[in-house]
Short mmCIF file of C-alpha atoms in Angstrom, two decimals:
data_model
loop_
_atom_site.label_atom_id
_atom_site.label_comp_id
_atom_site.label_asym_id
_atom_site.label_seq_id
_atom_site.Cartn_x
_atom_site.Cartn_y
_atom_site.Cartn_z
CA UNK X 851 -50.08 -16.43 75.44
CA UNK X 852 -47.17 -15.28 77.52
CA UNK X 853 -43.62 -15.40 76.45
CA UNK X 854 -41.75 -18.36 77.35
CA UNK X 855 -38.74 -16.96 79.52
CA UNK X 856 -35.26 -17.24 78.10
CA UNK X 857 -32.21 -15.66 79.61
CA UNK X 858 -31.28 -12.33 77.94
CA UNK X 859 -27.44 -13.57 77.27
CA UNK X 860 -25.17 -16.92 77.82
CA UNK X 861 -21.40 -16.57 76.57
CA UNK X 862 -18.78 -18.60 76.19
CA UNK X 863 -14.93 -19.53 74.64
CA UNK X 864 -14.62 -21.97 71.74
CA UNK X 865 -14.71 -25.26 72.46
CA UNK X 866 -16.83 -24.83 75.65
CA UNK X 867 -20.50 -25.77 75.79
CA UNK X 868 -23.46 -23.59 76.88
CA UNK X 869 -27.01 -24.69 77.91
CA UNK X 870 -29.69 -22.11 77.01
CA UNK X 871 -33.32 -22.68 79.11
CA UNK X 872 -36.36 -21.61 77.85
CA UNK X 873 -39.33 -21.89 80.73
CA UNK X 874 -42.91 -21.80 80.36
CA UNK X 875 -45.58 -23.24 82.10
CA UNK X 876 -48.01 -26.22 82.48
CA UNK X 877 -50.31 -25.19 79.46
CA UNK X 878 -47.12 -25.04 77.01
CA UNK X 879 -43.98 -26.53 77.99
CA UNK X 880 -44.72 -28.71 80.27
CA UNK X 881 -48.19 -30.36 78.85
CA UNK X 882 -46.73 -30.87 75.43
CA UNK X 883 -43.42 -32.13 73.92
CA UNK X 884 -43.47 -30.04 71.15
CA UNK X 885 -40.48 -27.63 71.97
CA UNK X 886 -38.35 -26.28 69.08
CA UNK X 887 -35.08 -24.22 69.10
CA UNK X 888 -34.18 -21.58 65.77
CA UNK X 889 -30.96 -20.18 65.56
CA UNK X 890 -31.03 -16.27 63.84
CA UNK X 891 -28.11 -15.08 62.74
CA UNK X 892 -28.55 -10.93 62.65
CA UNK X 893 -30.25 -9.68 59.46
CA UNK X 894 -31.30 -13.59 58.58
CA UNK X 895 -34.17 -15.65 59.22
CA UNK X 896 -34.81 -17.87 61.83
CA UNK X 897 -33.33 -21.62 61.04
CA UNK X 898 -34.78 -24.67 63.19
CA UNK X 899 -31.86 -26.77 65.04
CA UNK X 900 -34.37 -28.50 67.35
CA UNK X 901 -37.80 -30.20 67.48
CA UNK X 902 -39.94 -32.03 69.61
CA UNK X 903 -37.85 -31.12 72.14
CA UNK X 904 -35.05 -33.25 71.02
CA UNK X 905 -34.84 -34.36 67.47
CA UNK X 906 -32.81 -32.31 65.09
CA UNK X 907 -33.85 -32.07 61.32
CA UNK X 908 -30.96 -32.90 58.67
CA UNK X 909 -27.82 -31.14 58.38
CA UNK X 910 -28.28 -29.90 61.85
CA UNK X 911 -24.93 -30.46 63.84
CA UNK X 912 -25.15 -33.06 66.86
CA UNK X 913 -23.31 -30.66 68.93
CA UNK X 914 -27.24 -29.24 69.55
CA UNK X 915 -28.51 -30.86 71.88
CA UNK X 916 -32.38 -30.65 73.63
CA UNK X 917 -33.66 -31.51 76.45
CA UNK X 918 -36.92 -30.67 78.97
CA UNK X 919 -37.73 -31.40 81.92
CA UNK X 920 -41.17 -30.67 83.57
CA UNK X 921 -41.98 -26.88 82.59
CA UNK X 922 -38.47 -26.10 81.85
CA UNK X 923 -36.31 -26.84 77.85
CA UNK X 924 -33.02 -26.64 77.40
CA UNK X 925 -30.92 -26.31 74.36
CA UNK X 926 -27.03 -26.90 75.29
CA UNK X 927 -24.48 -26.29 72.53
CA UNK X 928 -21.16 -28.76 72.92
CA UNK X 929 -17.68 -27.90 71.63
CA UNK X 930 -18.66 -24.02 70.72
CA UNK X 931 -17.35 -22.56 67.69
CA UNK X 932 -17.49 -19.00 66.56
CA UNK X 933 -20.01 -19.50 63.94
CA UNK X 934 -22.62 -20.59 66.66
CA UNK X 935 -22.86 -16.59 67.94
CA UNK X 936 -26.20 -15.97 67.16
CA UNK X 937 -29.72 -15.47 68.84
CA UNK X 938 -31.52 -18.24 69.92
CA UNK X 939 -35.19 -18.78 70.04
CA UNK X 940 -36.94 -21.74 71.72
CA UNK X 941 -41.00 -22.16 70.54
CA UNK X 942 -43.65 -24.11 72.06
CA UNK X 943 -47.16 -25.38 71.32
CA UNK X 944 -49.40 -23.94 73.75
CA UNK X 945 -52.55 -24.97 72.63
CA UNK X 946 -55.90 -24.41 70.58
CA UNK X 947 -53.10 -24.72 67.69
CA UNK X 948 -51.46 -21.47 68.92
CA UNK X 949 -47.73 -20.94 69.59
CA UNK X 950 -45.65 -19.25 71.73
CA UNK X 951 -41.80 -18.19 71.40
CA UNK X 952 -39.47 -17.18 74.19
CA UNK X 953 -37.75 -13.75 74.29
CA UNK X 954 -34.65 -14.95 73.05
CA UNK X 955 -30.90 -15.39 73.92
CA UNK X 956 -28.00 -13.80 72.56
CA UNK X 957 -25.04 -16.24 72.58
CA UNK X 958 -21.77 -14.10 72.20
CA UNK X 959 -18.60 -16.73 71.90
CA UNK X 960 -15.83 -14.87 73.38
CA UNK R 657 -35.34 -25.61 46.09
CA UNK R 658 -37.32 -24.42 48.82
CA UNK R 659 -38.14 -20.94 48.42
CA UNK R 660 -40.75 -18.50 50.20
CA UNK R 661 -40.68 -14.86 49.17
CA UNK R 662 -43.05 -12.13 51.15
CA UNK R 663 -44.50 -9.12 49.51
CA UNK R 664 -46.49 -6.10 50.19
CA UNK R 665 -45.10 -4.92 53.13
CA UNK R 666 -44.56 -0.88 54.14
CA UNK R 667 -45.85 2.37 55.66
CA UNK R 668 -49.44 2.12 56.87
CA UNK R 669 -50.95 4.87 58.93
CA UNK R 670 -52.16 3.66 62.30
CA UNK R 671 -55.79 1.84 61.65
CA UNK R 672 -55.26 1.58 57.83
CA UNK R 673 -54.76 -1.78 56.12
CA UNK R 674 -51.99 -3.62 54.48
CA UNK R 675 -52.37 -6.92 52.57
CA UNK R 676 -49.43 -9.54 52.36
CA UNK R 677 -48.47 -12.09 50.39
CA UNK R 678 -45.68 -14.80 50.17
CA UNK R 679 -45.38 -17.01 47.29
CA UNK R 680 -43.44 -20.58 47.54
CA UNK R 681 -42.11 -22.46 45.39
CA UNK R 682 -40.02 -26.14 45.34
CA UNK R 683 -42.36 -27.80 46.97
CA UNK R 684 -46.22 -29.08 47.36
CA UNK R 685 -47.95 -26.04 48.68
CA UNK R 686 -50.88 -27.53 49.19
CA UNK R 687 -49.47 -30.66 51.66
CA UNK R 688 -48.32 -27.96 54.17
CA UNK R 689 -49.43 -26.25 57.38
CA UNK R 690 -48.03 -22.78 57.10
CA UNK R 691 -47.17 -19.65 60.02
CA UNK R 692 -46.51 -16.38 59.92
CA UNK R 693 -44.36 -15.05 62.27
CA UNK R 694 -43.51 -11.20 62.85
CA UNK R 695 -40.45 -10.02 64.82
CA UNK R 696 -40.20 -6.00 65.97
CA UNK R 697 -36.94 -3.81 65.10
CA UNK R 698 -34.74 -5.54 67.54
CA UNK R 699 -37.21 -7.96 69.55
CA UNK R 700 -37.88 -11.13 69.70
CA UNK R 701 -39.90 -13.65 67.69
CA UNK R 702 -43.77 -13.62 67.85
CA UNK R 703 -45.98 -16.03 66.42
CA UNK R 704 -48.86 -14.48 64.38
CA UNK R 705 -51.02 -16.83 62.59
CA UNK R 706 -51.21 -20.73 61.40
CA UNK R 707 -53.34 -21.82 58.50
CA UNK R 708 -53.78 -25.74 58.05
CA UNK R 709 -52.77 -27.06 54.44
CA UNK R 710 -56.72 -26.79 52.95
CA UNK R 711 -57.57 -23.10 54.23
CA UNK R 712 -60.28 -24.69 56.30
CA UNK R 713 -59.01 -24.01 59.98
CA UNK R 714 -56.84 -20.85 61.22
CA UNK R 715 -55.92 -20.04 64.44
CA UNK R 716 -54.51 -16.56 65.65
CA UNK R 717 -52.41 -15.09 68.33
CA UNK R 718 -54.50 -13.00 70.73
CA UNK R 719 -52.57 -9.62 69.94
CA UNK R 720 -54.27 -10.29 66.05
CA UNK R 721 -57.32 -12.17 66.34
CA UNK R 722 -60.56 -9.78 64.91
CA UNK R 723 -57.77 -7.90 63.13
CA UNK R 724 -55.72 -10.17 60.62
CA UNK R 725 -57.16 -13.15 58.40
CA UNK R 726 -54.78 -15.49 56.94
CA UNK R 727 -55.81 -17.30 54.28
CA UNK R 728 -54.29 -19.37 51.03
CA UNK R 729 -54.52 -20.20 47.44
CA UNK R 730 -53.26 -23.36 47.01
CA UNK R 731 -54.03 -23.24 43.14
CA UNK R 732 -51.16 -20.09 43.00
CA UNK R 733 -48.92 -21.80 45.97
CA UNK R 734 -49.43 -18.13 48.15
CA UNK R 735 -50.07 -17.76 51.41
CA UNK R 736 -51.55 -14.09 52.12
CA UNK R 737 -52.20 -12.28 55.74
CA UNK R 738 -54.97 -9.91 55.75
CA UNK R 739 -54.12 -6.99 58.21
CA UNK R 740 -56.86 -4.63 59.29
CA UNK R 741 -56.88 -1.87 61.79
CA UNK R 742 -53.06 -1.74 62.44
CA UNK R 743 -51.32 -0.59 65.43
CA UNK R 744 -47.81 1.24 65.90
CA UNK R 745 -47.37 -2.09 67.42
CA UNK R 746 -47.72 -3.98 64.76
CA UNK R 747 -44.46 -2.82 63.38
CA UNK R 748 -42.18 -5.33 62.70
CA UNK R 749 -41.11 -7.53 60.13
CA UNK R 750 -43.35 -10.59 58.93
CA UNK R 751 -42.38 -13.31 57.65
CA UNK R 752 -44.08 -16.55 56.43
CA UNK R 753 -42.63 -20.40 57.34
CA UNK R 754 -43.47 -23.63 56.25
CA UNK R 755 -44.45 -26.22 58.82
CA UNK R 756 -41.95 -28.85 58.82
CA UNK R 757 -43.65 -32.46 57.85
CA UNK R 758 -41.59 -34.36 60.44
CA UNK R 759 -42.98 -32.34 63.38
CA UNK R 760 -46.03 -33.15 65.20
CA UNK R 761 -49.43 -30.87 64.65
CA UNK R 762 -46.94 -28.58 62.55
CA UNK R 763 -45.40 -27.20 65.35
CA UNK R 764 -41.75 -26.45 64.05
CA UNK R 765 -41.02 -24.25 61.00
CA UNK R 766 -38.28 -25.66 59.11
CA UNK R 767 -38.41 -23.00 55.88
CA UNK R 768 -38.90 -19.65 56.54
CA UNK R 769 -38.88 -16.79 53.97
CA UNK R 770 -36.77 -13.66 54.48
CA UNK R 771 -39.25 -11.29 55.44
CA UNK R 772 -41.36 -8.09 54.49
CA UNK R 773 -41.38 -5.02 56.96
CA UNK R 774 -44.32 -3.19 58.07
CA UNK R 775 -44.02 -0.04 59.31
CA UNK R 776 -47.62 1.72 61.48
CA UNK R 777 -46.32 4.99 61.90
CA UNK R 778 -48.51 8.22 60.86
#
């Protein structure tokens, strides 16, 4: 039950878009498609923007978008606004019904 | 409304116990997988625990398992995590999250409470 590996930071201006990865491994990531993405805004709990990879639940804006390819998700944010600055989480089955999240990336939009 | 609210967290010495408890409301308890989830003073997420929606199955993260027992009463819609022999690592706050329906084997959380903090510090 390692940590899937996210990078520590990703910035960028308004209006730009950002891809976040999240990398795990053939027991997690990679053997199931059953990757979700929360957004945590600081002192808040953890929303979900993204599951199975790539569906979003309601009210979830389209400019979240997922993706995965092999043992490697990806959450890319289009048109960024300054309400999207926030740490990002992605999540992955990984097994025996257990879980595993990444470290988590802090998106600063400059 | 969907609401979760966790209870019972605070200071525990290290290998004491500490019993928590989150109690839902605005929807049925008892059709739902449910997590708990703890996150350290400034870390990252960790997953803790999953309980299926009958109390008959739980699964644990290695960090917990022989230590913490989560459990449910689906008769009082509360979900309750049973925390024995605590660690200064166990520190963090914990909170409890409803498995969202649409998601396959319950493996998003789409409600999440706003969580209790534990604190293993003698």
């Amino acid at each position: 039950q390692s940590a899937l590996t996210q990078p520590a930071s990703v910035s960028g201006s308004p209006g730009q878009s950002i891809t976040i990865s999240c990398t795990g491994t053939s027991n997690d990531v990679g053997d199931y498609n059953l990757v979700s993405w929360y957004q945590q805004h600081p002192g808040k709990a953890p929303k979900l923007m993204v599951y199975e990879g790539t569906r979003r639940p309601s009210g979830v804006s389209n400019r979240f978008s997922g993706s995965k390819s092999a043992n490697t998700a990806s959450l890319t944010i289009f048109g960024l606004l300054p309400e999207d600055e926030a740490d990002y989480y992605c999540c992955s089955h990984a097994g025996s019904s257990t879980w595993v999240f990444g470290g988590g990336t802090k998106l600063t939009v400059l | 409304e969907v609401q979760l609210v966790e209870s019972g967290g605070g200071l525990v010495q290290p290998g004491g116990s500490l019993s928590l408890s989150c109690a839902v409301s605005g929807f049925t308890f008892s059709n739902y997988w449910m997590h708990w989830v703890r996150q350290s003073p400034g870390k990252g997420l960790v997953w803790v625990s999953r309980i299926n929606s009958d109390g008959s199955s739980a699964t644990y993260a290695d960090s917990v398992k022989g230590r913490f027992t989560i459990s449910r009463d689906n008769a009082k819609n509360t979900l309750f995590l049973q925390m024995n022999n605590l660690r200064a690592e166990d520190t963090a706050i914990y909170y409890c999250a409803r498995a969202f329906a649409q998601c396959t084997g319950g493996s998003c959380l789409d409600s999440w409470g706003q969580g209790t903090l534990v604190t293993v510090s003698s």
